[in-house]
Coordinates of C-alpha atoms and ligand atoms in Angstrom, one line a residue:
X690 CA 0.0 0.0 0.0
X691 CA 1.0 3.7 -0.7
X692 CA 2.4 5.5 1.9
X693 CA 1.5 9.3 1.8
X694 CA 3.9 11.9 4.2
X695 CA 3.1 15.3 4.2
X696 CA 6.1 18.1 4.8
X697 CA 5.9 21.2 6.4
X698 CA 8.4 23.9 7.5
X699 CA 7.1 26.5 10.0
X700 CA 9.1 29.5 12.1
X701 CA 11.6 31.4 11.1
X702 CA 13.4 29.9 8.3
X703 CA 17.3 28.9 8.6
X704 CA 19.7 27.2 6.5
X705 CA 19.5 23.7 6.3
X706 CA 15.7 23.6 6.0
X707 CA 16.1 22.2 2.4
X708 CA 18.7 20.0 3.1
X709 CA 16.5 18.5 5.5
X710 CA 13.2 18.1 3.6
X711 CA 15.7 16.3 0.3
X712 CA 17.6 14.2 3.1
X713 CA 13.9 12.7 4.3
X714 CA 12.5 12.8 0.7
X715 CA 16.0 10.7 -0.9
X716 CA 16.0 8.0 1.8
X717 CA 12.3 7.9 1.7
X718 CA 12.4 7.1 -2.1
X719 CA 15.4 5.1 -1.7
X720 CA 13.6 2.8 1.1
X721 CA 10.1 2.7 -0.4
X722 CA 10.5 3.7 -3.6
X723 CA 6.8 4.0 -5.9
X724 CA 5.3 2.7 -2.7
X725 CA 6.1 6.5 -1.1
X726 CA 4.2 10.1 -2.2
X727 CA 5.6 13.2 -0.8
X728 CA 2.7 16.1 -0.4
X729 CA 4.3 19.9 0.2
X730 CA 2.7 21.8 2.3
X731 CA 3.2 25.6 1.6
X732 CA 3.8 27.7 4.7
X733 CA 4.0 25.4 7.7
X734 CA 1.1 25.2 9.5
X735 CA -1.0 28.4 8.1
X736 CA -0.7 26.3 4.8
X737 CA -2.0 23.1 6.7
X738 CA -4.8 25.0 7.9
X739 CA -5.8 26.5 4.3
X740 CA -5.3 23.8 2.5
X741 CA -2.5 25.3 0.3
X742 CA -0.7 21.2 -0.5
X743 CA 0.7 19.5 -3.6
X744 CA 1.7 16.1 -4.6
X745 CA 5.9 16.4 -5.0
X746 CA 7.7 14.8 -7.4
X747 CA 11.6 12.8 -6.8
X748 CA 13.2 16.0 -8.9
X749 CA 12.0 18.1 -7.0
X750 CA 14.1 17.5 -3.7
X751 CA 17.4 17.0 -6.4
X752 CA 19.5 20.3 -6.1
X753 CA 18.3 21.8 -3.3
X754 CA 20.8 20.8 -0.8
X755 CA 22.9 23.6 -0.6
X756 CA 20.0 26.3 -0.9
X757 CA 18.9 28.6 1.6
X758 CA 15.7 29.4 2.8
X759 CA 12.8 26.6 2.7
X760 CA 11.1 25.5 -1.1
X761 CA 8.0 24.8 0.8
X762 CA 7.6 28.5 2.5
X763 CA 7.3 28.9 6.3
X764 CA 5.2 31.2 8.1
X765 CA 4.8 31.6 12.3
X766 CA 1.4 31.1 13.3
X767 CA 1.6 30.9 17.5
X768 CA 0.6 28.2 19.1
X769 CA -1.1 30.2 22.0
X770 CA -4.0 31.6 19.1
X771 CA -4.1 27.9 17.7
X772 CA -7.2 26.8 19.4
X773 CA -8.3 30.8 19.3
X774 CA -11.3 31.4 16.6
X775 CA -10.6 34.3 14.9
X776 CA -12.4 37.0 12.7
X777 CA -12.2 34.5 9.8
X778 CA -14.3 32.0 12.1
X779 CA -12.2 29.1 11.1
X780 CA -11.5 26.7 13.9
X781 CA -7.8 26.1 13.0
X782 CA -7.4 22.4 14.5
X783 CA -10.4 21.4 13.1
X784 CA -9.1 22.7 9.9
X785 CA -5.4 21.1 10.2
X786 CA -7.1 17.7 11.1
X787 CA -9.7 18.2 8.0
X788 CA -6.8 18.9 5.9
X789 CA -4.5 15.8 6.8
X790 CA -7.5 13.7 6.1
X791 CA -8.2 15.4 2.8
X792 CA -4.6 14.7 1.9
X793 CA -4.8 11.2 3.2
X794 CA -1.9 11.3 4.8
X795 CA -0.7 8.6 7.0
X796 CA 2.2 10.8 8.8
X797 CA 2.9 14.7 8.4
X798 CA 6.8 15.7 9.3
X799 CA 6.8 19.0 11.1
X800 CA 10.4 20.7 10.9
X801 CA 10.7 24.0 13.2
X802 CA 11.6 25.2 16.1
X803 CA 10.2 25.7 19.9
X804 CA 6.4 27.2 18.7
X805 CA 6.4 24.4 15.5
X806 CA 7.0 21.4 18.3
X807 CA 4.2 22.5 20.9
X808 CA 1.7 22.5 17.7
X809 CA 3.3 19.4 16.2
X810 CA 2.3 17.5 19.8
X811 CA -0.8 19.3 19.9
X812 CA -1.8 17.6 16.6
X813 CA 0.0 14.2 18.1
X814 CA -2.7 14.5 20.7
X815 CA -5.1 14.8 18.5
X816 CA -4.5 11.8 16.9
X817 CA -2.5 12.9 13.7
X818 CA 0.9 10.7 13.0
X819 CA 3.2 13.8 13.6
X820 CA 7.0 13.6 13.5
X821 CA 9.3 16.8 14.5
X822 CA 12.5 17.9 13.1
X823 CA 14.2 20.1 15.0
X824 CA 15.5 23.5 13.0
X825 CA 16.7 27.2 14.6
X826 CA 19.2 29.5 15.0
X827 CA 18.7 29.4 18.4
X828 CA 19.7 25.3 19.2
X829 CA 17.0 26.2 21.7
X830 CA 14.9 22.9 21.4
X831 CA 15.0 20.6 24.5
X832 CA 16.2 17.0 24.1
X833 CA 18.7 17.6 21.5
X834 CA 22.1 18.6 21.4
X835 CA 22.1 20.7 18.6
X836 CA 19.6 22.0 16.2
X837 CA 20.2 22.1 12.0
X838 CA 20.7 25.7 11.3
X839 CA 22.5 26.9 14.3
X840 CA 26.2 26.2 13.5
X841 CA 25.7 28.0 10.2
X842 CA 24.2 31.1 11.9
X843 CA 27.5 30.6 14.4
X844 CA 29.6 30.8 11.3
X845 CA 28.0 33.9 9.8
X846 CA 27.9 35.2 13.2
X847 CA 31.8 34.5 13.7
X848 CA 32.7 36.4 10.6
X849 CA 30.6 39.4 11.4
X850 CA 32.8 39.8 14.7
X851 CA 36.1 39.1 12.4
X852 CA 34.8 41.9 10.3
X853 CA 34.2 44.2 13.0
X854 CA 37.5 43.7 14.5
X855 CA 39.2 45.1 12.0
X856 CA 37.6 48.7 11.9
X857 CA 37.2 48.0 15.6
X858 CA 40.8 48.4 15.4
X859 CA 41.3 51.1 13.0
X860 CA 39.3 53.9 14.3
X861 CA 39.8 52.7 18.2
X862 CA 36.3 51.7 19.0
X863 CA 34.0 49.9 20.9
X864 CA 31.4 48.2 18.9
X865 CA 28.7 46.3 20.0
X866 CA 27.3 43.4 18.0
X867 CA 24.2 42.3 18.4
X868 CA 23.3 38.7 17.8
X869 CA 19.7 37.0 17.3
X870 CA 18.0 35.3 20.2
X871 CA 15.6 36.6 22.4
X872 CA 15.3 33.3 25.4
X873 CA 18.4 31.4 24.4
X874 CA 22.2 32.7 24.1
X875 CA 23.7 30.0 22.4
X876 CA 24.9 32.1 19.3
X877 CA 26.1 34.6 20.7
X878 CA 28.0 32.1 23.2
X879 CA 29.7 30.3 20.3
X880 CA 29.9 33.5 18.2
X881 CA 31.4 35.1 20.4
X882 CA 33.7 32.8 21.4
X883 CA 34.7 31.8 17.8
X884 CA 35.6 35.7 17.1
X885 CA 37.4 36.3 20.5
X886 CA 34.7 38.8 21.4
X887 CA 36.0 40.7 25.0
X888 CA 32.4 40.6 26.7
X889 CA 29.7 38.7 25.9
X890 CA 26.2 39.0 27.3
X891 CA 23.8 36.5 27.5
X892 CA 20.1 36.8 28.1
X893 CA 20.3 33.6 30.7
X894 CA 23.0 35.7 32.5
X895 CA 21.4 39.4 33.4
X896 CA 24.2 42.4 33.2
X897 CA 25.4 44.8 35.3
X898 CA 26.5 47.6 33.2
X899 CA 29.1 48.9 35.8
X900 CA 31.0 45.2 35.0
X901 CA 30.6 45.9 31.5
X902 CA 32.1 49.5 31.8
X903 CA 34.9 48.1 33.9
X904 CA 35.9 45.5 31.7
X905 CA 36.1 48.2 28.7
X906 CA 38.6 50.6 30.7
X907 CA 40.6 47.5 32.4
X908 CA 41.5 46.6 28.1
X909 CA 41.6 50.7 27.6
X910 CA 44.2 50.6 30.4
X911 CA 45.9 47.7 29.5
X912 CA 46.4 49.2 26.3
X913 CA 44.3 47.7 24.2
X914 CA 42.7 50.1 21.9
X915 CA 39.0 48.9 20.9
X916 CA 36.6 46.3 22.3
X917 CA 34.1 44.0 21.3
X918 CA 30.8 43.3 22.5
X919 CA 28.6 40.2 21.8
X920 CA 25.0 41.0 23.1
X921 CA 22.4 38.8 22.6
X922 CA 19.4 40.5 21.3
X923 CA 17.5 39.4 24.9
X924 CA 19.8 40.3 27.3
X925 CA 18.8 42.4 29.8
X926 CA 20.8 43.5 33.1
X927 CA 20.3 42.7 36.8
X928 CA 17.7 45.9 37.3
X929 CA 15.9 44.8 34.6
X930 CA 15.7 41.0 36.2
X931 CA 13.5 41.9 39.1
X932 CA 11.0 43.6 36.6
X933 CA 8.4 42.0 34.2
X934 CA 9.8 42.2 30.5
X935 CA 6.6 44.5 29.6
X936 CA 7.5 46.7 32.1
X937 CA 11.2 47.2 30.9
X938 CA 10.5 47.1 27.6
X939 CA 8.3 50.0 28.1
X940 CA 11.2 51.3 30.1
X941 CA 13.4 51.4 27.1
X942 CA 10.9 52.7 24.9
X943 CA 10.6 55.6 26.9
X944 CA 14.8 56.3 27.3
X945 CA 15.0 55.7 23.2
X946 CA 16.3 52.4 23.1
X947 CA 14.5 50.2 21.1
X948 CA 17.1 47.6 21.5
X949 CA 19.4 45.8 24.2
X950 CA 22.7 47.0 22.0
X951 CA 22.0 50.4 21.6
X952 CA 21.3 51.2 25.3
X953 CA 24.7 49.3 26.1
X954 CA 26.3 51.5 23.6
X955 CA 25.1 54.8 25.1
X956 CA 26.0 53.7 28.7
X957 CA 29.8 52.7 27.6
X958 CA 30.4 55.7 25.5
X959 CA 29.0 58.3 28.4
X960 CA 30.4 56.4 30.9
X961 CA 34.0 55.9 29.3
X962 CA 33.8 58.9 26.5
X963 CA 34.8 56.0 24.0
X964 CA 33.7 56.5 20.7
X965 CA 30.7 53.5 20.4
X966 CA 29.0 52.0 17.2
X967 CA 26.2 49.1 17.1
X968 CA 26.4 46.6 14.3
X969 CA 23.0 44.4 13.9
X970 CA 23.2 41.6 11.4
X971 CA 19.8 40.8 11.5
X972 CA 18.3 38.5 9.6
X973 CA 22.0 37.6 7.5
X974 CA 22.5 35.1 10.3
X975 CA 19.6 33.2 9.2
X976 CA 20.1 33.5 4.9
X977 CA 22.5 31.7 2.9
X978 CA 23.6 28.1 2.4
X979 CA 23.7 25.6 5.1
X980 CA 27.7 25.0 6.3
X981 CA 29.3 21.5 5.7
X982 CA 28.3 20.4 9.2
X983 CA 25.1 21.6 9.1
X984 CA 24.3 20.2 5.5
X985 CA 25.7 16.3 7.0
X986 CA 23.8 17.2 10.3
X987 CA 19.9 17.6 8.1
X988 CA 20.8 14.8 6.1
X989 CA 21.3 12.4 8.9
X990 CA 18.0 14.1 11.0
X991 CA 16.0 13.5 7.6
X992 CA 17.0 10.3 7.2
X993 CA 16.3 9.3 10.5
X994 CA 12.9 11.0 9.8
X995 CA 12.3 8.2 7.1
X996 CA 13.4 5.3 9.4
X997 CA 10.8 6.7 12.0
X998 CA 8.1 6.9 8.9
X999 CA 9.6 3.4 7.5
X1000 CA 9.1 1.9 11.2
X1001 CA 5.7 3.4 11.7
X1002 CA 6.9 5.4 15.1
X1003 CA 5.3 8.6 15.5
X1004 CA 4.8 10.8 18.2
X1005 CA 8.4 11.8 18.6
X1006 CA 11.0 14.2 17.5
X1007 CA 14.0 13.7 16.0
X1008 CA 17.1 14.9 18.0
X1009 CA 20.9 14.2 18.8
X1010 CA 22.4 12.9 21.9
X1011 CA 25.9 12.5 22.4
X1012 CA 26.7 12.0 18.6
X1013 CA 24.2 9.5 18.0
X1014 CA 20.9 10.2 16.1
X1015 CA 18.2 9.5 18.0
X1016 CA 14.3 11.0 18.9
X1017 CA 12.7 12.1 22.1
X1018 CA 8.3 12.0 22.5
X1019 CA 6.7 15.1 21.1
X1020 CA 5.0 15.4 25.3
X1021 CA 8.7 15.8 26.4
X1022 CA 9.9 18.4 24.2
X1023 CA 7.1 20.5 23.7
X1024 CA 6.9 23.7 25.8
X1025 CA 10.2 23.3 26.9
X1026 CA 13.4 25.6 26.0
X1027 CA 17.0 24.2 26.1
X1028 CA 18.8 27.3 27.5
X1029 CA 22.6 28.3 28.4
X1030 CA 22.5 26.7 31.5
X1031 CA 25.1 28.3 34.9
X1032 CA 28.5 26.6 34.7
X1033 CA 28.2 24.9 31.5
X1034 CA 31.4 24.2 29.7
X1035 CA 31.0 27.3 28.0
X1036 CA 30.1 29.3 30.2
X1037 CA 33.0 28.1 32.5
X1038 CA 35.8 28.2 29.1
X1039 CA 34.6 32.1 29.0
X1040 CA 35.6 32.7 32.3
X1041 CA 38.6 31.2 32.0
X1042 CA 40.0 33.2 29.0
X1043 CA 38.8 36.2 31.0
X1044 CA 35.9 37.5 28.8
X1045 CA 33.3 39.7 30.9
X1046 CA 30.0 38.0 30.9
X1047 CA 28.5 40.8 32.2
Ligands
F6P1980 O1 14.1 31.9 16.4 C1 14.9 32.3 15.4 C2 15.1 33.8 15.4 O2 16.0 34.2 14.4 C3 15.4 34.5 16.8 O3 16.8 34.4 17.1 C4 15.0 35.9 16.6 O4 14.7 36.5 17.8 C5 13.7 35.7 15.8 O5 13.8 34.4 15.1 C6 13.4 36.8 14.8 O6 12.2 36.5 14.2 P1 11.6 37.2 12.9 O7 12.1 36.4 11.7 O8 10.1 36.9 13.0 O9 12.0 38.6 12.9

């Protein structure tokens, strides 16, 4: 009998997306051959819910390894207004669970991050064969070592700083980088590391400026004649930790800075009278072809995504633990967020080589 798996890709994109949908689409043909029918599904779960879906054919997944972005389209739709009946008066689960019949699918592979994986078990519960792959930036996803797209993003990341170093150096400046993630300070971690940033600063590990200011004079008076600054996009300092994020959000707004970088900046440069620049690379950290690792790293999660279609299990998400491919249940991940924990090696390397963590 014909087996029918739907794909979807939801969330901010990342590269390594495609990678991942032609490394569960080749050993899915290879295994089952005629006896497997891939639907797309356009724009993750908003697609799912519209019934935007097409049949795939084998050529379609050849090429597509190295390519950025997703071919299927993604989209966020929150999983807090999932089972929230809007204007449109369509009952979204009702619809998703329409539409997966309508397809006649017999398993749907959901590849996203945190907000894809609470829907994906969401539709588990309701009695869909889900499976999840995990994707992001972030490597925020609980259960798995490391998530496809995040040592790319580290990469990019990396040679931002390099960059910056340079006409750090030439005009005797400190410059502060700002790096995506909001909950989870795993890029800016590695990033930072990897480019031999001077402070980084974590949203797991609230600031106080007067450290940061320090650590700038100590280089200034050791000689040194710029600084670097990795700041996660969420980091927020100690003052801040005692209040609700609304609240210092609002807080900002209302001093003029819209983001965590370019208050940091104004602090240093009136506190120190060095001359201070924000850099944001934005959304570069998430465009562009997957790295080496990450394109061997999708391929072996897809392919394991076939095994679990090949073998029937559903209900789970595919992860890694301890260098072995592996999946954890769909209950155990979802809702949860894998962050920098205290004295992790990273955390405890950092302090070692002597970079401020605020
Ligand atoms: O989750 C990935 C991520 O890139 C975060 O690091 C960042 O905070 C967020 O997405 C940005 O989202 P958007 O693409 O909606 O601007």
């Amino acid at each position: 009998m014909k087996r029918r798996v739907g794909i979807l890709t939801s969330g901010g994109d990342c590269p390594g997306l495609n990678a991942t949908i032609r490394g569960a689409a080749k050993a899915l043909y290879e295994r089952m051959g005629d006896d497997v029918e891939i639907v797309g599904i356009a724009n993750g779960y908003s697609g799912l819910i519209n019934g935007e879906w097409r049949v795939m054919q084998p050529h379609e997944f050849s090429g597509i390894l190295t390519r950025g972005g997703t071919i299927l389209g993604t989209k966020r739709t929150p999983f807090k207004l999932m089972r929230v009946v809007g204007e449109d008066n369509v009952d979204k689960v009702a619809a998703m669970k329409e539409n997966y019949k309508e397809m006649k699918l017999d398993c749907l592979l959901c590849l996203g991050g945190n907000g894809t994986h609470k829907t994906a078990n969401l539709l588990h519960q309701e009695g869909l064969n889900i499976i999840g792959l995990p994707k992001t930036i972030d490597n925020d996803i609980w259960g798995t070592d490391v998530t496809f797209g995040f040592h790319t993003a580290v990469d990019i990341a990396t040679e931002v700083i390099d960059r910056i170093h340079t006409t750090a150096s030439s005009h005797r400046r400190v410059m502060v980088i700002e790096i995506m993630g909001n909950k989870a300070g795993w890029l800016t971690l590695y990033s930072g590391i990897a480019g031999g940033a001077d402070i980084i600063l974590l949203p797991e590990l609230p600031y106080d400026i007067n450290n940061v200011i320090a650590a700038v004079e100590k280089r200034a008076k050791q000689g040194k004649t710029f600084s670097i600054l990795a700041v996660a996009e969420g980091a927020f300092d100690t003052e801040e930790a005692r209040m609700k994020r609304k609240e210092w959000t609002a807080r900002r707004a209302k001093a003029g800075d819209t983001t965590a970088t370019a208050r940091i900046a104004r602090q240093i440069e009136a506190a120190t009278g060095f001359e201070t620049r924000v850099c944001v690379p934005g959304h570069m950290q998430r465009g562009g072809s997957p790295s080496a690792y990450d394109r061997v790293l999708s391929t072996q999660f897809g392919a394991h995504a076939a095994k679990l279609v090949e073998n029937e299990r559903y209900g789970v998400a595919v992860a890694m633990k301890n260098h072995a491919v592996t999946e954890n249940k769909l209950e155990d991940v979802a809702g949860k967020t894998r962050l920098v924990p205290e004295g992790c090696d990273m955390i405890t390397v950092a302090r070692r080589m002597g970079i401020c963590l605020g």
